[in-house]
Short mmCIF file of N, CA and C in Angstrom, two decimals:
data_model
loop_
_atom_site.label_atom_id
_atom_site.label_comp_id
_atom_site.label_asym_id
_atom_site.label_seq_id
_atom_site.Cartn_x
_atom_site.Cartn_y
_atom_site.Cartn_z
N GLN R 1 51.19 -96.92 19.60
CA GLN R 1 51.93 -96.01 20.20
C GLN R 1 51.21 -94.58 20.54
N VAL R 2 51.49 -94.09 21.77
CA VAL R 2 50.91 -92.98 22.16
C VAL R 2 51.91 -91.99 22.59
N SER R 3 51.70 -90.89 22.27
CA SER R 3 52.54 -89.82 22.67
C SER R 3 51.61 -88.66 23.06
N ASP R 4 51.46 -88.45 24.35
CA ASP R 4 50.83 -87.37 25.10
C ASP R 4 51.39 -86.10 24.82
N ALA R 5 52.58 -86.05 24.81
CA ALA R 5 53.36 -84.74 24.61
C ALA R 5 53.08 -84.21 23.16
N GLU R 6 52.98 -85.10 22.21
CA GLU R 6 52.79 -84.57 20.71
C GLU R 6 51.27 -84.86 20.36
N SER R 7 50.59 -85.35 21.26
CA SER R 7 49.16 -85.65 21.09
C SER R 7 48.91 -86.47 19.86
N THR R 8 49.57 -87.64 19.61
CA THR R 8 49.53 -88.42 18.55
C THR R 8 49.16 -89.93 18.99
N VAL R 9 48.35 -90.62 18.50
CA VAL R 9 48.26 -92.10 18.54
C VAL R 9 48.59 -92.90 17.37
N ALA R 10 49.28 -93.84 17.22
CA ALA R 10 49.46 -94.66 15.97
C ALA R 10 49.16 -96.12 16.37
N VAL R 11 48.34 -96.45 15.62
CA VAL R 11 47.95 -98.11 15.72
C VAL R 11 48.23 -98.79 14.49
N GLU R 12 48.95 -99.86 14.63
CA GLU R 12 49.40 -100.66 13.44
C GLU R 12 48.54 -102.07 13.70
N PHE R 13 47.91 -102.55 12.84
CA PHE R 13 47.08 -103.95 13.00
C PHE R 13 47.50 -104.79 11.76
N THR R 14 47.49 -106.06 11.98
CA THR R 14 47.73 -107.09 11.14
C THR R 14 46.46 -107.80 10.73
N PRO R 15 46.03 -107.85 9.51
CA PRO R 15 44.93 -108.67 9.07
C PRO R 15 45.24 -110.10 9.20
N THR R 16 44.11 -110.94 9.25
CA THR R 16 44.29 -112.40 9.44
C THR R 16 44.86 -113.00 8.18
N ILE R 17 44.69 -112.63 7.06
CA ILE R 17 45.18 -113.07 5.79
C ILE R 17 45.49 -111.93 4.87
N PRO R 18 46.46 -112.26 4.08
CA PRO R 18 46.85 -111.12 3.18
C PRO R 18 45.95 -110.56 2.19
N HIS R 19 44.75 -111.16 2.03
CA HIS R 19 43.63 -110.88 1.04
C HIS R 19 42.38 -110.52 1.95
N CYS R 20 42.49 -110.32 3.21
CA CYS R 20 41.29 -109.99 4.23
C CYS R 20 40.35 -109.06 3.70
N SER R 21 39.17 -109.37 3.54
CA SER R 21 38.31 -108.35 2.78
C SER R 21 37.69 -107.41 3.89
N MET R 22 37.85 -107.77 4.92
CA MET R 22 37.53 -106.84 6.13
C MET R 22 38.63 -106.02 6.67
N ALA R 23 39.67 -105.77 6.14
CA ALA R 23 40.78 -105.04 6.50
C ALA R 23 40.27 -103.45 6.75
N THR R 24 39.71 -102.92 5.77
CA THR R 24 39.22 -101.61 5.87
C THR R 24 38.10 -101.37 6.95
N LEU R 25 37.23 -102.27 7.12
CA LEU R 25 36.18 -102.24 8.26
C LEU R 25 36.97 -102.30 9.57
N ILE R 26 37.80 -103.13 9.59
CA ILE R 26 38.58 -103.18 10.86
C ILE R 26 39.32 -102.06 11.16
N GLY R 27 40.10 -101.54 10.30
CA GLY R 27 40.76 -100.24 10.55
C GLY R 27 39.81 -99.09 10.74
N LEU R 28 38.76 -99.13 10.21
CA LEU R 28 37.67 -97.93 10.27
C LEU R 28 37.19 -98.02 11.79
N SER R 29 36.83 -99.40 12.19
CA SER R 29 36.28 -99.61 13.51
C SER R 29 37.36 -99.24 14.63
N ILE R 30 38.60 -99.59 14.40
CA ILE R 30 39.70 -99.03 15.36
C ILE R 30 39.67 -97.45 15.37
N LYS R 31 39.59 -96.91 14.29
CA LYS R 31 39.74 -95.40 14.21
C LYS R 31 38.49 -94.80 14.89
N VAL R 32 37.36 -95.36 14.68
CA VAL R 32 35.94 -94.77 15.30
C VAL R 32 36.08 -94.99 16.75
N LYS R 33 36.66 -96.12 17.34
CA LYS R 33 36.70 -96.35 18.82
C LYS R 33 37.64 -95.39 19.40
N LEU R 34 38.74 -95.08 18.59
CA LEU R 34 39.75 -93.97 19.23
C LEU R 34 39.20 -92.70 19.07
N ILE R 35 38.35 -92.22 18.16
CA ILE R 35 37.84 -90.87 17.88
C ILE R 35 36.87 -90.73 19.05
N ARG R 36 36.04 -91.80 19.38
CA ARG R 36 35.00 -91.70 20.41
C ARG R 36 35.67 -91.79 21.75
N SER R 37 36.80 -92.32 22.10
CA SER R 37 37.45 -92.38 23.39
C SER R 37 38.42 -91.28 23.65
N LEU R 38 39.18 -90.65 22.82
CA LEU R 38 40.11 -89.94 23.10
C LEU R 38 39.66 -88.34 22.90
N PRO R 39 40.44 -87.41 23.56
CA PRO R 39 40.06 -86.18 23.37
C PRO R 39 40.37 -85.76 21.83
N GLU R 40 39.76 -84.57 21.45
CA GLU R 40 39.81 -84.09 20.07
C GLU R 40 41.21 -83.73 19.62
N ARG R 41 42.14 -83.35 20.73
CA ARG R 41 43.40 -83.04 20.41
C ARG R 41 44.38 -84.01 19.68
N PHE R 42 44.02 -85.38 19.91
CA PHE R 42 44.88 -86.40 19.28
C PHE R 42 44.79 -86.45 17.88
N LYS R 43 45.94 -86.69 17.29
CA LYS R 43 46.13 -87.07 15.89
C LYS R 43 46.04 -88.43 15.79
N LEU R 44 45.34 -89.12 14.92
CA LEU R 44 45.29 -90.58 14.94
C LEU R 44 45.99 -91.00 13.66
N ASP R 45 46.63 -92.13 13.66
CA ASP R 45 47.20 -92.70 12.80
C ASP R 45 46.83 -94.25 12.67
N VAL R 46 45.94 -94.80 12.03
CA VAL R 46 45.64 -96.30 11.99
C VAL R 46 46.05 -96.77 10.59
N HIS R 47 46.89 -97.78 10.70
CA HIS R 47 47.36 -98.38 9.50
C HIS R 47 47.75 -99.88 9.50
N ILE R 48 47.89 -100.58 8.52
CA ILE R 48 47.98 -102.01 8.36
C ILE R 48 49.63 -102.16 8.47
N THR R 49 50.07 -103.17 9.31
CA THR R 49 51.47 -103.59 9.38
C THR R 49 51.95 -103.72 7.86
N PRO R 50 53.11 -103.14 7.59
CA PRO R 50 53.64 -103.23 6.33
C PRO R 50 53.93 -104.70 5.82
N GLY R 51 53.61 -104.97 4.65
CA GLY R 51 53.80 -106.31 4.20
C GLY R 51 52.74 -107.49 4.38
N THR R 52 51.77 -107.05 5.18
CA THR R 52 50.71 -108.01 5.67
C THR R 52 49.42 -108.13 4.94
N HIS R 53 49.24 -107.21 3.84
CA HIS R 53 48.02 -107.21 3.24
C HIS R 53 48.26 -106.88 1.65
N ALA R 54 47.59 -107.58 0.88
CA ALA R 54 47.67 -107.35 -0.54
C ALA R 54 47.39 -105.96 -1.02
N SER R 55 46.39 -105.30 -0.36
CA SER R 55 46.03 -104.05 -0.80
C SER R 55 46.33 -103.02 0.38
N GLU R 56 47.58 -103.10 1.09
CA GLU R 56 47.76 -102.37 2.26
C GLU R 56 47.86 -100.87 1.77
N HIS R 57 48.43 -100.38 0.72
CA HIS R 57 48.58 -99.04 0.42
C HIS R 57 47.16 -98.53 0.12
N ALA R 58 46.29 -99.08 -0.51
CA ALA R 58 45.01 -98.61 -0.60
C ALA R 58 44.29 -98.44 0.50
N VAL R 59 44.31 -99.41 1.41
CA VAL R 59 43.56 -99.36 2.79
C VAL R 59 44.14 -98.22 3.60
N ASN R 60 45.50 -98.23 3.61
CA ASN R 60 46.06 -97.31 4.52
C ASN R 60 45.67 -95.92 3.83
N LYS R 61 45.62 -95.74 2.75
CA LYS R 61 45.32 -94.28 2.19
C LYS R 61 43.78 -93.97 2.59
N GLN R 62 42.96 -95.07 2.41
CA GLN R 62 41.60 -94.69 2.89
C GLN R 62 41.38 -94.31 4.54
N LEU R 63 42.28 -95.04 5.14
CA LEU R 63 42.08 -94.54 6.59
C LEU R 63 42.78 -93.35 6.82
N ALA R 64 43.73 -93.05 6.14
CA ALA R 64 44.37 -91.73 6.61
C ALA R 64 43.65 -90.49 5.97
N ASP R 65 42.66 -90.64 5.20
CA ASP R 65 41.87 -89.61 4.45
C ASP R 65 40.67 -89.22 5.32
N LYS R 66 40.86 -88.06 5.99
CA LYS R 66 39.75 -87.61 6.79
C LYS R 66 38.47 -87.30 6.07
N GLU R 67 38.40 -86.94 4.93
CA GLU R 67 37.18 -86.83 4.21
C GLU R 67 36.46 -88.22 3.85
N ARG R 68 37.41 -89.11 3.57
CA ARG R 68 36.78 -90.50 3.27
C ARG R 68 36.34 -91.19 4.48
N VAL R 69 37.06 -91.09 5.61
CA VAL R 69 36.53 -91.54 6.97
C VAL R 69 35.16 -90.75 7.34
N ALA R 70 35.05 -89.46 7.22
CA ALA R 70 33.94 -88.73 7.44
C ALA R 70 32.72 -89.27 6.52
N ALA R 71 33.01 -89.49 5.27
CA ALA R 71 31.90 -89.86 4.35
C ALA R 71 31.51 -91.21 4.79
N ALA R 72 32.33 -92.07 5.12
CA ALA R 72 31.93 -93.45 5.46
C ALA R 72 31.06 -93.53 6.81
N LEU R 73 31.39 -92.58 7.57
CA LEU R 73 30.54 -92.39 8.92
C LEU R 73 29.17 -91.80 8.69
N GLU R 74 29.01 -91.23 7.45
CA GLU R 74 27.75 -90.44 7.25
C GLU R 74 26.88 -91.68 6.52
N ASN R 75 27.43 -92.54 6.08
CA ASN R 75 26.67 -93.73 5.54
C ASN R 75 25.97 -94.52 6.66
N SER R 76 24.56 -94.43 7.06
CA SER R 76 23.98 -95.02 7.99
C SER R 76 24.14 -96.57 7.99
N HIS R 77 24.25 -97.21 6.99
CA HIS R 77 24.36 -98.85 6.98
C HIS R 77 25.94 -99.09 7.53
N LEU R 78 26.77 -98.35 6.98
CA LEU R 78 28.23 -98.73 7.36
C LEU R 78 28.37 -98.23 8.77
N LEU R 79 27.82 -97.08 9.21
CA LEU R 79 27.95 -96.71 10.57
C LEU R 79 27.33 -97.92 11.57
N GLU R 80 26.06 -98.45 11.16
CA GLU R 80 25.57 -99.55 11.83
C GLU R 80 26.53 -100.80 12.08
N VAL R 81 27.36 -100.90 10.90
CA VAL R 81 28.18 -102.10 10.82
C VAL R 81 29.25 -101.86 11.96
N VAL R 82 29.86 -100.66 11.82
CA VAL R 82 30.85 -100.32 12.68
C VAL R 82 30.52 -100.40 14.16
N ASN R 83 29.25 -99.82 14.43
CA ASN R 83 28.86 -99.93 15.85
C ASN R 83 28.66 -101.38 16.34
N GLN R 84 28.30 -102.29 15.55
CA GLN R 84 28.08 -103.62 15.78
C GLN R 84 29.55 -104.10 16.07
N CYS R 85 30.39 -103.76 15.29
CA CYS R 85 31.87 -104.25 15.53
C CYS R 85 32.37 -103.79 17.04
N LEU R 86 31.92 -102.66 17.36
CA LEU R 86 32.29 -102.08 18.57
C LEU R 86 31.42 -102.39 19.85
N SER R 87 30.39 -103.06 19.59
CA SER R 87 29.53 -103.28 20.60
C SER R 87 29.96 -104.42 21.50
N ALA R 88 29.79 -104.37 22.72
CA ALA R 88 30.17 -105.37 23.79
C ALA R 88 29.27 -106.66 23.42
N ARG R 89 29.94 -107.80 23.41
CA ARG R 89 29.12 -108.87 23.40
C ARG R 89 29.09 -109.73 24.92
N SER R 90 28.00 -110.24 24.99
CA SER R 90 27.99 -111.00 26.36
C SER R 90 28.36 -112.46 26.32
#
C-alpha cells in the first residue's frame, strides 16, 4: 500500500514455507529496493503476512528496527548478497 499524502509505503510479503530461512534476507532486499527507489520522505513498513512464518514476530522486529537495518547494510558481505538479490538477471 502506498499513501503519497501520508508519505508511507507498506509491503506485506509471504515466504514460500513457514520455516523459510531466507525470510529476513527477502524482507531486507525489499526494504533496500524501496529505500533506493523512493524519496527519503517515505516511511517504509516491510513485514511478513501474519500467520505465514514460524518466526514472523522476530523477522518483523528486525525489519522495523532502523538501527538493525543500517547495521546489516554496513556488513559488506550481506550488502553484496542483497545487491545480488536485486540485480537484474538476463
